[in-house]
Coordinates of C-alpha atoms in Angstrom, one line a residue:
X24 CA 12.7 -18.0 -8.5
X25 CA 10.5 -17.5 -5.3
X26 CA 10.4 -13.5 -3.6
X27 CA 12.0 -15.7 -0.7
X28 CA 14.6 -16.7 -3.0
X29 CA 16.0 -13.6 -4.0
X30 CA 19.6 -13.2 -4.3
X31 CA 20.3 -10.1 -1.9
X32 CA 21.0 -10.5 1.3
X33 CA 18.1 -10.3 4.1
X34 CA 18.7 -7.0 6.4
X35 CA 18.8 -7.7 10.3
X36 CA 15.2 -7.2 10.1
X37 CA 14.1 -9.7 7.5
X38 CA 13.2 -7.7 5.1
X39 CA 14.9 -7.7 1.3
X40 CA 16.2 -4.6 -0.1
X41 CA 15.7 -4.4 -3.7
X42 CA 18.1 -2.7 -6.0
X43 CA 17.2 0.7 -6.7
X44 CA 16.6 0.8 -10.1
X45 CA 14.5 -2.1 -9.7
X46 CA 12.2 -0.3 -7.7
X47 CA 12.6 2.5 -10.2
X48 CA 11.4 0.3 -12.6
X49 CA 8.7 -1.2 -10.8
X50 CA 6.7 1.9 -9.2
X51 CA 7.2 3.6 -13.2
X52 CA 5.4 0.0 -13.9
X53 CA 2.8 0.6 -10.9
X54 CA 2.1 4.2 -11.8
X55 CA 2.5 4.2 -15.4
X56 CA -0.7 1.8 -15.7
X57 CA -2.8 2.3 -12.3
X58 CA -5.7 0.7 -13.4
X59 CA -5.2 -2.7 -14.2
X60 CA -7.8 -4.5 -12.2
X61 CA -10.9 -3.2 -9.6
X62 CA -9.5 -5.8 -6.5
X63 CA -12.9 -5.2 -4.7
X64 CA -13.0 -8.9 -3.2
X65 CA -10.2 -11.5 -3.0
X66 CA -9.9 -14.1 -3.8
X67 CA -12.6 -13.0 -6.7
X68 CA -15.5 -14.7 -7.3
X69 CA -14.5 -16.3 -11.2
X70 CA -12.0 -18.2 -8.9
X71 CA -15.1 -19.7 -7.4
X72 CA -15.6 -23.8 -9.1
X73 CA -17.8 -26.2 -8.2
X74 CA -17.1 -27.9 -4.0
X75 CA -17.0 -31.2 -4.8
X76 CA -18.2 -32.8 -2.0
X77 CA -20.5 -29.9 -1.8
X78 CA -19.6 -28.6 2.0
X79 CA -21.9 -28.7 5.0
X80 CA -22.8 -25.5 5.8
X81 CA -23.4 -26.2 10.0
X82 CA -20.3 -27.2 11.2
X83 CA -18.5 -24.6 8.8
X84 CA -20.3 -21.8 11.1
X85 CA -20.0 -23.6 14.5
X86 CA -16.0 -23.7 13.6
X87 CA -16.0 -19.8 12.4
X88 CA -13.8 -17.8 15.2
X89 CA -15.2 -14.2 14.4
X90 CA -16.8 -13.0 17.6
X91 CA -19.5 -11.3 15.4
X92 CA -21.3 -11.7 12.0
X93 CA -21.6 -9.3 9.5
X94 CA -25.5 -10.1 7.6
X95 CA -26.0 -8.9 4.2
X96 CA -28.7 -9.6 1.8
X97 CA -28.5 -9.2 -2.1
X98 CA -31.2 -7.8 -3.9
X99 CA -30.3 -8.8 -8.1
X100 CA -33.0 -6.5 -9.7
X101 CA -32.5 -3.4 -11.3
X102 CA -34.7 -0.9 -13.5
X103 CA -31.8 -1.0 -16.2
X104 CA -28.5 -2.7 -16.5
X105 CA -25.7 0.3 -17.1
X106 CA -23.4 0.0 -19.2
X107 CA -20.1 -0.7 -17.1
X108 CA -21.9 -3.1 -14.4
X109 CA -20.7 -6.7 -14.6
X110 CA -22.8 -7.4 -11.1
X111 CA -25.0 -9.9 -10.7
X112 CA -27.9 -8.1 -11.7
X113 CA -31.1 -8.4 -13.7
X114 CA -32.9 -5.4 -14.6
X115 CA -36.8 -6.9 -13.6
X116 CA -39.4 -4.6 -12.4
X117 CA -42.0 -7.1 -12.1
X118 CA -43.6 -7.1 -8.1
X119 CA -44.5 -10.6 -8.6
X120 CA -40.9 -11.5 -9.3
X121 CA -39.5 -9.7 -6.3
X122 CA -42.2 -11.1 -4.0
X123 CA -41.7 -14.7 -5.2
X124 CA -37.2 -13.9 -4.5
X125 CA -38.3 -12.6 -1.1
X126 CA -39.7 -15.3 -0.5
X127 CA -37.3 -17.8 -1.1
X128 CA -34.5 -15.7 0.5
X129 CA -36.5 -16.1 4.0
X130 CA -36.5 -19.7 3.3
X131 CA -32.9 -19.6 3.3
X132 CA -33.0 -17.4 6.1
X133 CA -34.8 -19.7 8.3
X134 CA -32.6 -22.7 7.4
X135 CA -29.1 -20.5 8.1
X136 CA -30.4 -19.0 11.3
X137 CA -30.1 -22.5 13.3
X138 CA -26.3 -22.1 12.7
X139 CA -25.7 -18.8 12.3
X140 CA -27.7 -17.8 15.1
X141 CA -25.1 -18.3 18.0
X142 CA -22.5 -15.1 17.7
X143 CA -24.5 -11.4 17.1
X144 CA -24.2 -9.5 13.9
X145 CA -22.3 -5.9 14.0
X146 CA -23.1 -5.2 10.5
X147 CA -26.5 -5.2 8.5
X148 CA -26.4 -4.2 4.6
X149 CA -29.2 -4.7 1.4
X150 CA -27.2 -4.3 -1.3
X151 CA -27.4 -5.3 -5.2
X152 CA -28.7 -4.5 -7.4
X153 CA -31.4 -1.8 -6.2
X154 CA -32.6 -3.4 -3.1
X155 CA -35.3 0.1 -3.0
X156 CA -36.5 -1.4 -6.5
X157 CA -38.9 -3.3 -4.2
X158 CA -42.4 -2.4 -3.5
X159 CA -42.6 -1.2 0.8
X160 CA -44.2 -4.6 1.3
X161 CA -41.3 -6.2 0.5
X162 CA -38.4 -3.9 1.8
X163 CA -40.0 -3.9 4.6
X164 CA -40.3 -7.9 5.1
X165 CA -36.2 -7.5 4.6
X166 CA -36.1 -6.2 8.0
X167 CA -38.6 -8.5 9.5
X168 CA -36.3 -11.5 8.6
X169 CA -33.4 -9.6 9.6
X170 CA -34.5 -9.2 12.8
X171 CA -37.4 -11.9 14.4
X172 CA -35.5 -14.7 12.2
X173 CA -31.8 -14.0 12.2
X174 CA -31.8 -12.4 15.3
X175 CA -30.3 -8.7 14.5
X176 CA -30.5 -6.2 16.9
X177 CA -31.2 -3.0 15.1
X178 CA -29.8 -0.6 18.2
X179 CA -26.4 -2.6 18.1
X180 CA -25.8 -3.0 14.9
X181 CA -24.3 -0.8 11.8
X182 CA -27.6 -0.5 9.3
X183 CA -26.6 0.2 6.1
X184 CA -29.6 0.3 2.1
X185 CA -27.9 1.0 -1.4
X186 CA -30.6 2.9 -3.0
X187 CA -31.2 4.5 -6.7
X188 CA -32.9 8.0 -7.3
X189 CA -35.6 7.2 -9.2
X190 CA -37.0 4.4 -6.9
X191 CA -36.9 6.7 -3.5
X192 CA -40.1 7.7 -2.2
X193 CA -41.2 9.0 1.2
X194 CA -43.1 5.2 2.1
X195 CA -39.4 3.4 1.7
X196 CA -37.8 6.1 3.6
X197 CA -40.1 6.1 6.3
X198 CA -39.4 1.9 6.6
X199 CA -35.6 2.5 6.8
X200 CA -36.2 5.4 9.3
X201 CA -38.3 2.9 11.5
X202 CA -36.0 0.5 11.3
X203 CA -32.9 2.8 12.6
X204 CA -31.0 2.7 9.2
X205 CA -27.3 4.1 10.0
X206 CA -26.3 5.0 5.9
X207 CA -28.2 5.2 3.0
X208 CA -25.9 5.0 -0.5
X209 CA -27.0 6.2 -3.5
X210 CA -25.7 5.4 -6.3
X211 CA -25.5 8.8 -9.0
X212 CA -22.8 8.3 -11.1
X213 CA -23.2 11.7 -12.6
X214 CA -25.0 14.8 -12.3
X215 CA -24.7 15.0 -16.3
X216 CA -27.5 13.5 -18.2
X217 CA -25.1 13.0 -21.4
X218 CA -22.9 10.8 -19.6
X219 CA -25.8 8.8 -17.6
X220 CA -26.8 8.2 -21.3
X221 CA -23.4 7.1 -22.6
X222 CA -23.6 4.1 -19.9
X223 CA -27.2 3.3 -20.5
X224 CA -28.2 4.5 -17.3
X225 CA -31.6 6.4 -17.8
X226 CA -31.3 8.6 -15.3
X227 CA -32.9 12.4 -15.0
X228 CA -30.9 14.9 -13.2
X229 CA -34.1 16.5 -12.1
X230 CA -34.7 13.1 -10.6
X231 CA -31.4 13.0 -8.8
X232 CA -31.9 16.6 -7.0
X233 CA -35.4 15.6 -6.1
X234 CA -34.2 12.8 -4.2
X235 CA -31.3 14.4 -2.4
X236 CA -33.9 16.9 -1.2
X237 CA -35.8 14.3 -0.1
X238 CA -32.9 12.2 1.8
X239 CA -32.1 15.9 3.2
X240 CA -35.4 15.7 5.0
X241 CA -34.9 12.3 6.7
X242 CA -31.7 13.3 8.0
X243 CA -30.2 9.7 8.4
X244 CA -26.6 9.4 10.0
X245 CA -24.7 9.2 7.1
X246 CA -25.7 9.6 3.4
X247 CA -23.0 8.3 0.6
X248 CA -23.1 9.4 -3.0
X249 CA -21.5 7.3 -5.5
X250 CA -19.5 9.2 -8.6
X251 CA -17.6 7.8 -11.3
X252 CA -15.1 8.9 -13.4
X253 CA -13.6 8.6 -16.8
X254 CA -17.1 8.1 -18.7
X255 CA -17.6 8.1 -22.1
X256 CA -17.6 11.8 -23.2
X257 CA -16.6 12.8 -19.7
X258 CA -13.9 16.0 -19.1
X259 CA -12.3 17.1 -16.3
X260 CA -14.2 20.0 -16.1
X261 CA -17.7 17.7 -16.1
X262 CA -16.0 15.9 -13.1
X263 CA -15.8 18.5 -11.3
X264 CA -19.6 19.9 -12.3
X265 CA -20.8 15.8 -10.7
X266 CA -18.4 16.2 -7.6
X267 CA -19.3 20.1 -6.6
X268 CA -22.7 19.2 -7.2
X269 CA -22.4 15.9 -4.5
X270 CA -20.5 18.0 -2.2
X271 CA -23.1 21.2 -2.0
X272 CA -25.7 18.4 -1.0
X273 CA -22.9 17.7 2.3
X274 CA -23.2 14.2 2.3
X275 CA -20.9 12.7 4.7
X276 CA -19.4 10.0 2.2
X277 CA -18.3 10.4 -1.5
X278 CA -17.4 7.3 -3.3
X279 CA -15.5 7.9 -6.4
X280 CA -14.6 5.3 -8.9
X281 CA -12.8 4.7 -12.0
X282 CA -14.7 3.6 -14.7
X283 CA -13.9 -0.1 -15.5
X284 CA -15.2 -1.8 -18.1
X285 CA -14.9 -5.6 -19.5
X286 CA -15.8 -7.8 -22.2
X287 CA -19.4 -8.7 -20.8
X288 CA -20.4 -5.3 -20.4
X289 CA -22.6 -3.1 -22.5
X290 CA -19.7 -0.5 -22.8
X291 CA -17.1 -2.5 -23.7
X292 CA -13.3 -1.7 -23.5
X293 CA -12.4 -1.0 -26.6
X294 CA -15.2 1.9 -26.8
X295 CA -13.0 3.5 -23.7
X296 CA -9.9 3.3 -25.8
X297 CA -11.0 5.3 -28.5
X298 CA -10.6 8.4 -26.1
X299 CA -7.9 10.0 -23.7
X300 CA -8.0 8.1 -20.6
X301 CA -8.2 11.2 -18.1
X302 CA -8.9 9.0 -15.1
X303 CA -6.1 9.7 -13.0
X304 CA -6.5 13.2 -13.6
X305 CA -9.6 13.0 -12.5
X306 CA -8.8 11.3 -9.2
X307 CA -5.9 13.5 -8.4
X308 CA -8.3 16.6 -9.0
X309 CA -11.2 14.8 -7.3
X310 CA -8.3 14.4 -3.7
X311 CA -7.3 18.2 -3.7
X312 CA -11.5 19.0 -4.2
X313 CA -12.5 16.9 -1.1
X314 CA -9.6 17.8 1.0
X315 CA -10.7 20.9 0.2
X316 CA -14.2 20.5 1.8
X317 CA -13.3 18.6 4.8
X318 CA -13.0 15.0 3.5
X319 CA -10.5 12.4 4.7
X320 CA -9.3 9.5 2.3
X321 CA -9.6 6.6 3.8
X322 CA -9.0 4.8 1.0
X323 CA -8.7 4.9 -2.9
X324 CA -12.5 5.5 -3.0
X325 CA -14.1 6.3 0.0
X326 CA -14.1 10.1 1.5
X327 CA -15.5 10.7 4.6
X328 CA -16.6 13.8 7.1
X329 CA -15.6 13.0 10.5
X330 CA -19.3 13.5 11.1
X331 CA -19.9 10.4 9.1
X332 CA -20.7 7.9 11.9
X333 CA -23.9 6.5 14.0
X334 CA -24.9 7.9 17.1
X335 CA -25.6 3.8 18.3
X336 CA -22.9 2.0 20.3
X337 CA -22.1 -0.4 17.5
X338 CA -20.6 -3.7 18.1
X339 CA -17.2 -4.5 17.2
X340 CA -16.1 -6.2 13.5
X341 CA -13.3 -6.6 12.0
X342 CA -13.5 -7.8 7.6
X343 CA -10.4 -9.2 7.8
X344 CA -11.6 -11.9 10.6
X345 CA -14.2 -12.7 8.2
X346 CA -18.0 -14.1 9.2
X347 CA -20.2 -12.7 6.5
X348 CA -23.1 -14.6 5.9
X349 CA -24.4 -13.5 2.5
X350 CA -28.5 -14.1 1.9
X351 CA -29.6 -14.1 -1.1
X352 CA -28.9 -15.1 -5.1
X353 CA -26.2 -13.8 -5.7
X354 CA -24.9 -12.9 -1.9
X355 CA -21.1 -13.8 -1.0
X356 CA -20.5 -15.7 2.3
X357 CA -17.1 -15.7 3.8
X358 CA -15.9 -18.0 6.7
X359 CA -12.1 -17.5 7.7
X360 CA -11.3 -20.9 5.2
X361 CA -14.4 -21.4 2.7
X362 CA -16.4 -18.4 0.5
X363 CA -19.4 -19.8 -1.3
X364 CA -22.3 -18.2 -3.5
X365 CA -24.2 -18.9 -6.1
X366 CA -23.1 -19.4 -9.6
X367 CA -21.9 -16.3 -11.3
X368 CA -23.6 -14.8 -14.6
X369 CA -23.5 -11.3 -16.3
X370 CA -25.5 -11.9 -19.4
X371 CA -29.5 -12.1 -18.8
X372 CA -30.2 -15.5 -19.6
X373 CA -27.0 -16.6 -17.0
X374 CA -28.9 -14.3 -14.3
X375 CA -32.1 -15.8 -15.1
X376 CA -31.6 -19.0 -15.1
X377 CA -29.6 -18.9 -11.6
X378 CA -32.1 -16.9 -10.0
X379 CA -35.1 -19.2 -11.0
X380 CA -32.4 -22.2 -9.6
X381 CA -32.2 -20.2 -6.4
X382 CA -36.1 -19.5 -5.7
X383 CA -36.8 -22.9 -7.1
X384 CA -34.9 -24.8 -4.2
X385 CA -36.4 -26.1 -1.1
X386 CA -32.7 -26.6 0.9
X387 CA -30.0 -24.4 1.1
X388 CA -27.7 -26.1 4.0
X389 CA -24.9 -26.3 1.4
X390 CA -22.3 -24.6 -0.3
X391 CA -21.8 -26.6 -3.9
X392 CA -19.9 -23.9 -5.0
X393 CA -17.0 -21.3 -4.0
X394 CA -13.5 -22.0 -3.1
X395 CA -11.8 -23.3 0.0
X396 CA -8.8 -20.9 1.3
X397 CA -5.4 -22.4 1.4
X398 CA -2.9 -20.7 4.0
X399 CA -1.3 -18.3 1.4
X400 CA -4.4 -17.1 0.3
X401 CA -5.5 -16.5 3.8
X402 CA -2.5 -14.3 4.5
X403 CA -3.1 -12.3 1.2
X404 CA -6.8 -11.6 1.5
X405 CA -5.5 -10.5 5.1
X406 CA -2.8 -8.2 4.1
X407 CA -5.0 -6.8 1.3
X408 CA -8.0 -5.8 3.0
X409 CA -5.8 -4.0 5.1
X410 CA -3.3 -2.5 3.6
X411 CA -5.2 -0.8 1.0
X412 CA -6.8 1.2 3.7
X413 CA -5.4 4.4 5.6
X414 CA -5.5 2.6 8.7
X415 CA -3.1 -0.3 7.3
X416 CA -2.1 -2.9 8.3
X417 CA -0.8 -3.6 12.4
X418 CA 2.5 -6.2 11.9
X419 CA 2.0 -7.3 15.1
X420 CA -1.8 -8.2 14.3
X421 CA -0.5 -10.3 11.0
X422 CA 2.0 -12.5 13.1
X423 CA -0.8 -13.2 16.0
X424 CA -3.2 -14.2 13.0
X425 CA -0.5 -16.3 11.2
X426 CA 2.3 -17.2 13.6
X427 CA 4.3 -15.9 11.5
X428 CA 6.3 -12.6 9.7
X429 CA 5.0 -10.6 7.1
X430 CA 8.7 -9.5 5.9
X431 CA 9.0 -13.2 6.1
X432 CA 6.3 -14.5 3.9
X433 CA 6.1 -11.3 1.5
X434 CA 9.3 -9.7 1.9
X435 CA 8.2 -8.3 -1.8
X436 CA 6.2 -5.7 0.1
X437 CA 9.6 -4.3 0.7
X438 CA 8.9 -2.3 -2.6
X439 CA 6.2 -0.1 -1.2
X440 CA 8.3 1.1 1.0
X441 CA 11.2 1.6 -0.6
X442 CA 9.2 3.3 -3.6
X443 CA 7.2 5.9 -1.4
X444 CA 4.0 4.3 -2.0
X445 CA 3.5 3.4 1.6
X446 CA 5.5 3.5 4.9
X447 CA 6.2 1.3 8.0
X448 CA 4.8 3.8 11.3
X449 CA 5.4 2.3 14.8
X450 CA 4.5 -1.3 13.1
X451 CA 2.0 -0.4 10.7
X452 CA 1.9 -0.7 7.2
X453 CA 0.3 1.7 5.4
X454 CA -0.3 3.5 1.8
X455 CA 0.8 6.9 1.7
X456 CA -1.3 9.7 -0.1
X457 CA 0.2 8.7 -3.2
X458 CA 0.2 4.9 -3.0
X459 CA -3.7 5.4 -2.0
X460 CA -4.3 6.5 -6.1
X461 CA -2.6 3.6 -7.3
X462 CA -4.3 1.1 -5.1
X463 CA -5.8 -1.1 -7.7
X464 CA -2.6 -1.3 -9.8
X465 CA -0.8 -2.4 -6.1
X466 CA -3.6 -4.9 -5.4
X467 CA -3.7 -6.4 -8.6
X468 CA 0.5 -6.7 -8.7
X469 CA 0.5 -8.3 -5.1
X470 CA -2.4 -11.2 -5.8
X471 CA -0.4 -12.3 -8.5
X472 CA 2.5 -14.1 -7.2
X473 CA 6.7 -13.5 -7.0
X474 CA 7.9 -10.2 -8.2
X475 CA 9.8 -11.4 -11.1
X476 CA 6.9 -12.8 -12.2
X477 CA 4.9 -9.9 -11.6
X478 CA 7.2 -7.4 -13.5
X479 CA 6.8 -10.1 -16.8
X480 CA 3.3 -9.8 -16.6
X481 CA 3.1 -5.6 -16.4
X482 CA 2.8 -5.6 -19.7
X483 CA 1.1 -2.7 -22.7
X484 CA -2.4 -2.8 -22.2

């Protein structure tokens, strides 16, 4: 049985209202087990399979409707794989690796640029990975293909470099300076260095306050530290020691996530299961700590000043309207009906071998590999990058998009509501404090098809 074939009756509105002890049942499901699944992308990229006929990338752009692009360009080397990333990474330090990738991702820049070229780009991000792994010769050619071959316009456009502590130094922040870099992300994890050792991340905290002070001095628009919680030996109390720390340096965003681990990572789950999962705990002490200091949630990670925004007259993009062209091995592009990449791999000889595949080609005018968006899936990457967001999601936006009504097509969302995990404002659709913790448990419940389904699957971890 369908959601649209549930046996109540349909209120004058359209929606369905579900017994209450079914909703009883479901949030205790929702809540009970929040982190089921990090929904970060959808649909997610093991979904991806081979385009067979591989697709032609040039009329796929000319037909893209997004008035602007959004550029981003992956950068897979690290100094050291942790222990929970399953990214597409490869820890390499070698220069004469790097140079030989940058050069093969300006290749591909100067064959996407003749189709990409015709709508501006409102975002710019070098991400990864630890794009400032790379020597200043090389971060700095980023920018030069950025701008005099894919046409960005630095004064217009959002600038945004994931960085690392140990690989800051005042030569790479002087390039992003020059280049008008909005917000600079920094990856920390934790100010503790037993816990940066638990996840294989050697990482100094000497070296960490060093380069805050050093950021400090640069004064970019927006700096974002990136914690995470429930680690391996991790208490609430040493939580709170990362967090205070972060917030005593002001930056203007704090992301905070939960650890999540898989079978393909160096830290695998079971090692988590031997200890008491104090993740929620953590998060719920992390919201009243940040409130505390001035932050707003905007979402189940991000916490932001109100400070936290460019002085430049950015131009206006929307993610759910798509138009991300992804450069790179590695990099994701989205159109509103195809996303394409490269091959996926975790272990080192996958990432190798696809990287060597990438810098070894002389044509990249195709995408031989992603997935092509049917309607439903459309509609739910729609509703999900919105929805589990505290600006939510505008009804009347969803039924210009889709012609359609989104009581109609998922009258299932009825159960946030009724639950208290989100309400229905003047036509918007949005989590409320609470639903915002158990995002990831909502998001991985709503991707997965009918309710009754869904409640069969909520099963013991």
């Amino acid at each position: 049985m369908t959601s649209t074939q549930h046996p109540l009756h349909l209120r004058h509105d359209g929606r369905t209202p579900f017994p209450s002890e079914e909703v009883i049942q479901w949030k205790e499901r929702i809540t009970t087990y929040p982190y089921r699944n990090y929904l970060y992308s959808y649909p997610h990229k093991t979904a991806y399979r081979d385009l067979e006929p591989p697709v032609p990338l040039e009329p796929l752009w000319q037909e893209e409707p997004a008035e602007t692009f959004f550029l981003y360009m992956h950068i897979p080397f690290c100094g050291a794989r942790c222990g929970f990333c399953n990214l597409f990474t490869l820890p390499d330090k070698r220069a004469e690796v790097h140079t030989v990738y940058v050069d093969a991702l300006e290749r591909q820049a100067r064959q996407w640029a003749a189709f990409t070229g015709g709508k501006p780009f409102a975002r710019f991000a070098i991400g990864g990975g630890t794009p400032s792994l790379l020597e200043p010769v090389q971060l700095r050619r980023l920018f030069r293909i950025a701008e005099d071959i894919m046409g960005l316009d630095f004064s217009t456009a959002s600038l945004s470099v994931e960085t690392s502590p140990e690989t800051l130094s005042e030569e790479k922040l002087d390039i992003l300076k020059e280049h008008k870099v909005d917000r600079v992300s920094m990856g920390i994890q934790s100010f503790v260095a037993a816990e940066s050792a638990a996840i294989f991340r050697p990482q100094n905290p000497d070296t960490v306050y060093r380069a805050l002070e050093l950021l400090k001095q640069y004064d970019f628009p927006i700096l974002n530290l990136d914690l995470i919680y429930g680690l391996p030996g991790q208490t609430v109390e040493s939580w709170l020691f990362s967090l205070q720390q972060a917030v005593q340096h002001e930056p203007e965003e704090i992301f905070i996530y939960p650890l999540y681990t898989r079978d393909h990572t160096i830290v695998k789950p079971e090692d988590i299961r031997r200890q008491t999962d104090i993740r929620l705990e953590c998060y719920k002490a992390a919201q009243r700590v940040l409130a505390d200091y001035g932050y707003t949630q905007y979402s189940m990670r991000r916490f932001a000043k109100d400070t936290a925004r460019s002085g430049k007259t950015i131009l206006d993009y929307s993610c759910q309207e798509e138009g991300m062209v992804g450069l790179g091995c590695g990099a994701r592009s989205y159109t509103r009906n195809v996303h394409y990449a490269s091959r996926y791999g975790v272990s080192r000889k996958a990432t190798e071998s696809i990287i060597a595949d990438y810098v070894a080609a002389e044509r990249y005018d195709t995408a031989d590999y992603g997935i092509v968006l049917s309607l439903e899936e459309q509609k739910r990457r729609y509703i999900l990058k919105a929805v589990l967001h505290s600006e939510g999601l505008k009804l009347a936006d969803y039924s210009g998009r889709f012609a359609s009504s989104l009581w109609n097509d998922h009258p299932e969302l009825n159960l946030l509501l009724q639950s208290g995990l989100a309400l229905d404002e003047e036509g918007i659709l949005r989590l409320t404090r609470e639903g915002l913790g158990y995002s990831d448990s909502i998001g991985d419940w709503f991707i997965s098809g009918n309710i009754r389904e869904q409640m069969e699957r909520f099963v013991l971890p």
